[in-house]
Amino acid sequence: MTPNRHQSAAISGPSASHTETTPSGFAGLGLSDRLLRALADCGYHAPTPIQTQAIPHLVQGKDLLGIAQTGTGKTAAFALPTLDFLAHDRAPLHPREVRCLVLVPTRELASQVHESFRDYGKHHDLRYAVVFGGVGIGAQQKALSRGVDVLVATPGRLLDLMSQRSVVLRDVEVFVLDEADRMLDMGFIRDVRKIIDALPKDRQSLLFSATMPVEVVQLTKAILIDPVRVEVAPQTKTADKVEQSIYFVEKAQKRELLAKLLEDGKMFRTLVFTRTKHGADRVVRSLKAAGFAAAAIHGNKAQGARERALGSFKDGKVPVLVATDIAARGLDVDDISHVVNFDLPNVPETYVHRIGRTARAGRGGVALSFCDQEEREYLRDIEKLIGQSVPVVVEHAYRSTVPFAPARGGNQKGGSGPTGGSGQRGNAQKVEHRAGPPKRNAPRRGRGRARARRSS
Ligand code: AMP
């Protein structure tokens, strides 16, 4: 099917027939044969729910609000119809022209989205570029000089390039704002608005966000026209697929506890989250001292060091990657066996994002959380959000002696160790399920997301 964005103005609403797809895969979504070939090369057999729901509307040129997080296949959902649109009736590019702009919050995500466009567009004759800060600007200026069909960019570097007149946005036909809620959390909203002001009014716009805080709702009203709304896997549901447990432990003993748990050998690909960059470095140092291969990834690392760390983690040479939340955004690593919340996040949604790293593509996963005295309030907020109490590992070598919420009588079990599987070896633990889940959607205190945003 030929993309007919320009006819779409006459279409008042989504047609039901476009939301259906053949059970055998991508064939019914209106994508070109060359895209289908590229998808086969990638080993994709069937669309994910967001792809099934979004693509038929996007090939019709509709604006879209996608409520979905990383891991749902949202990149292909927007990249595939865009590639076909850009390849149709293609005129020669003008110098510094951009036809599709994808704005993302982090350089890791920028690299991954760029790579996805190249993979999916391997049979299209289109030009792609990626720009982000922390690396020299010269090569990026050069890449843009002849014009590109697709530019993936982080906001700060794009504004630099705009101010140097190295890129022109007045011909943008498709605009994608990815991870809008993270853009806000990271303090990029003003930059994003400046970039939007430089775009032409006549364009197709797509906005993706895992959550919908009020500022994102405002943004959708400002940039989307009569959008189709597609929502997949509500965020809190991610938690249901993950085997979660809590270790009450003093702050000073968290590193020893982590090393002890790793001795077990079942945590073959573990992502550890710390609150700070220095915290991440300290954890890596202590793990190395204890004889474990580990690497850190955070904003203070040079791009090359981050890519090397990620590469060794992906190919299994380094089984433990220690990351801050911002550095881990958009990390695309399948098969993470364990997520460790070395520090509990003060924004409860972040907990759900983190543990969702280990339950990709319908698989289960294990999430272990260390909770010191100061973090107990965070734990309560998390449990309210996910609507369940997280089982506590009651017997472990570094258990905090400070009492925690009393257990419900007779609800202890010495079941499978939370480090995964039923084999009771090494650090297999007793798990205690505490009294009833806190009420879902109960009003939260004034901490958390709002405060995190203000301080960013
Ligand atoms: P995303 O949410 O876009 O970051 O995608 C998450 C992961 O799913 C990436 O590793 C993609 O390569 C992969 N993926 C996306 N769509 C499909 C599909 N239809 N079948 C299999 N894997 C997919």
Tab-separated table of N, CA and C in Angstrom, residues 63-117:
chain	number	residue	atom	x	y	z
A	63	ASP	N	-1.886	12.076	13.116
A	63	ASP	CA	-1.060	12.344	14.289
A	63	ASP	C	-1.333	11.262	15.327
A	64	LEU	N	-0.360	11.040	16.221
A	64	LEU	CA	-0.519	9.928	17.156
A	64	LEU	C	0.009	10.264	18.539
A	65	LEU	N	-0.761	9.883	19.539
A	65	LEU	CA	-0.285	9.917	20.921
A	65	LEU	C	-0.087	8.466	21.347
A	66	GLY	N	1.163	8.069	21.605
A	66	GLY	CA	1.455	6.691	21.989
A	66	GLY	C	1.858	6.639	23.454
A	67	ILE	N	1.051	5.971	24.250
A	67	ILE	CA	1.404	5.845	25.666
A	67	ILE	C	2.038	4.464	25.830
A	68	ALA	N	3.333	4.474	25.842
A	68	ALA	CA	4.065	3.208	25.814
A	68	ALA	C	5.480	3.459	26.282
A	69	GLN	N	6.060	2.461	26.895
A	69	GLN	CA	7.439	2.644	27.323
A	69	GLN	C	8.398	1.871	26.421
A	70	THR	N	9.684	2.141	26.631
A	70	THR	CA	10.708	1.428	25.883
A	70	THR	C	10.565	-0.063	26.158
A	71	GLY	N	10.742	-0.856	25.102
A	71	GLY	CA	10.582	-2.296	25.269
A	71	GLY	C	9.297	-2.804	24.635
A	72	THR	N	8.435	-1.883	24.231
A	72	THR	CA	7.161	-2.286	23.631
A	72	THR	C	7.243	-2.394	22.107
A	73	GLY	N	8.356	-1.970	21.551
A	73	GLY	CA	8.483	-1.954	20.084
A	73	GLY	C	8.007	-0.638	19.489
A	74	LYS	N	8.038	0.418	20.279
A	74	LYS	CA	7.486	1.692	19.788
A	74	LYS	C	8.372	2.309	18.694
A	75	THR	N	9.670	2.024	18.720
A	75	THR	CA	10.541	2.608	17.697
A	75	THR	C	10.118	2.143	16.305
A	76	ALA	N	9.906	0.840	16.166
A	76	ALA	CA	9.461	0.348	14.850
A	76	ALA	C	8.073	0.883	14.531
A	77	ALA	N	7.245	1.077	15.551
A	77	ALA	CA	5.885	1.583	15.308
A	77	ALA	C	5.944	2.927	14.586
A	78	PHE	N	6.888	3.781	14.969
A	78	PHE	CA	6.942	5.057	14.235
A	78	PHE	C	7.907	5.033	13.058
A	79	ALA	N	8.968	4.214	13.149
A	79	ALA	CA	9.975	4.236	12.072
A	79	ALA	C	9.440	3.605	10.780
A	80	LEU	N	8.694	2.515	10.900
A	80	LEU	CA	8.304	1.785	9.688
A	80	LEU	C	7.413	2.624	8.760
A	81	PRO	N	6.290	3.159	9.242
A	81	PRO	CA	5.468	3.963	8.314
A	81	PRO	C	6.197	5.209	7.831
A	82	THR	N	7.064	5.753	8.673
A	82	THR	CA	7.797	6.958	8.278
A	82	THR	C	8.747	6.657	7.119
A	83	LEU	N	9.411	5.516	7.187
A	83	LEU	CA	10.337	5.155	6.100
A	83	LEU	C	9.607	5.060	4.771
A	84	ASP	N	8.464	4.400	4.781
A	84	ASP	CA	7.721	4.263	3.521
A	84	ASP	C	7.241	5.619	3.024
A	85	PHE	N	6.813	6.454	3.953
A	85	PHE	CA	6.357	7.782	3.544
A	85	PHE	C	7.502	8.574	2.916
A	86	LEU	N	8.660	8.536	3.548
A	86	LEU	CA	9.784	9.337	3.063
A	86	LEU	C	10.288	8.838	1.702
A	87	ALA	N	10.150	7.531	1.479
A	87	ALA	CA	10.659	6.961	0.228
A	87	ALA	C	9.721	7.238	-0.937
A	88	HIS	N	8.484	7.594	-0.620
A	88	HIS	CA	7.487	7.804	-1.664
A	88	HIS	C	7.641	9.209	-2.240
A	89	ASP	N	7.704	9.325	-3.560
A	89	ASP	CA	7.795	10.640	-4.204
A	89	ASP	C	8.965	11.458	-3.689
A	90	ARG	N	10.105	10.848	-3.602
A	90	ARG	CA	11.234	11.517	-2.963
A	90	ARG	C	11.882	12.514	-3.918
A	91	ALA	N	11.980	13.773	-3.487
A	91	ALA	CA	12.682	14.791	-4.284
A	91	ALA	C	14.116	14.885	-3.759
A	92	PRO	N	15.047	15.411	-4.577
A	92	PRO	CA	16.427	15.534	-4.066
A	92	PRO	C	16.449	16.417	-2.813
A	93	LEU	N	17.318	16.043	-1.873
A	93	LEU	CA	17.387	16.802	-0.614
A	93	LEU	C	18.098	18.132	-0.835
A	94	HIS	N	17.640	19.159	-0.140
A	94	HIS	CA	18.359	20.430	-0.132
A	94	HIS	C	19.460	20.366	0.917
A	95	PRO	N	20.489	21.199	0.763
A	95	PRO	CA	21.522	21.224	1.809
A	95	PRO	C	20.902	21.515	3.171
A	96	ARG	N	21.275	20.802	4.173
A	96	ARG	CA	20.882	20.976	5.575
A	96	ARG	C	19.398	20.710	5.865
A	97	GLU	N	18.718	20.201	4.864
A	97	GLU	CA	17.298	19.881	5.049
A	97	GLU	C	17.114	18.636	5.928
A	98	VAL	N	16.018	18.611	6.691
A	98	VAL	CA	15.632	17.409	7.454
A	98	VAL	C	14.176	17.138	7.126
A	99	ARG	N	13.850	15.895	6.784
A	99	ARG	CA	12.445	15.583	6.444
A	99	ARG	C	11.705	14.940	7.610
A	100	CYS	N	12.432	14.170	8.419
A	100	CYS	CA	11.811	13.592	9.613
A	100	CYS	C	12.736	13.869	10.790
A	101	LEU	N	12.189	14.484	11.832
A	101	LEU	CA	12.988	14.762	13.026
A	101	LEU	C	12.463	13.912	14.176
A	102	VAL	N	13.368	13.144	14.796
A	102	VAL	CA	13.011	12.361	15.980
A	102	VAL	C	13.792	12.939	17.150
A	103	LEU	N	13.069	13.457	18.119
A	103	LEU	CA	13.717	14.078	19.277
A	103	LEU	C	13.652	13.112	20.449
A	104	VAL	N	14.806	12.819	21.040
A	104	VAL	CA	14.860	11.846	22.147
A	104	VAL	C	15.666	12.465	23.304
A	105	PRO	N	15.462	11.983	24.542
A	105	PRO	CA	16.131	12.643	25.664
A	105	PRO	C	17.604	12.278	25.874
A	106	THR	N	18.031	11.094	25.470
A	106	THR	CA	19.411	10.693	25.803
A	106	THR	C	20.196	10.248	24.566
A	107	ARG	N	21.513	10.312	24.723
A	107	ARG	CA	22.330	9.908	23.568
A	107	ARG	C	22.251	8.410	23.307
A	108	GLU	N	22.088	7.618	24.378
A	108	GLU	CA	21.958	6.176	24.155
A	108	GLU	C	20.727	5.875	23.306
A	109	LEU	N	19.624	6.513	23.699
A	109	LEU	CA	18.400	6.277	22.938
A	109	LEU	C	18.552	6.809	21.514
A	110	ALA	N	19.237	7.947	21.376
A	110	ALA	CA	19.447	8.503	20.033
A	110	ALA	C	20.185	7.486	19.160
A	111	SER	N	21.261	6.900	19.698
A	111	SER	CA	22.024	5.922	18.906
A	111	SER	C	21.151	4.731	18.536
A	112	GLN	N	20.347	4.285	19.498
A	112	GLN	CA	19.539	3.090	19.229
A	112	GLN	C	18.451	3.364	18.190
A	113	VAL	N	17.825	4.528	18.289
A	113	VAL	CA	16.759	4.840	17.323
A	113	VAL	C	17.372	5.003	15.924
A	114	HIS	N	18.530	5.631	15.861
A	114	HIS	CA	19.228	5.795	14.585
A	114	HIS	C	19.550	4.430	13.980
A	115	GLU	N	20.058	3.558	14.825
A	115	GLU	CA	20.392	2.201	14.364
A	115	GLU	C	19.135	1.480	13.862
A	116	SER	N	18.035	1.671	14.582
A	116	SER	CA	16.783	1.014	14.160
A	116	SER	C	16.355	1.520	12.788
A	117	PHE	N	16.431	2.835	12.567
A	117	PHE	CA	16.064	3.367	11.253
A	117	PHE	C	16.945	2.742	10.174
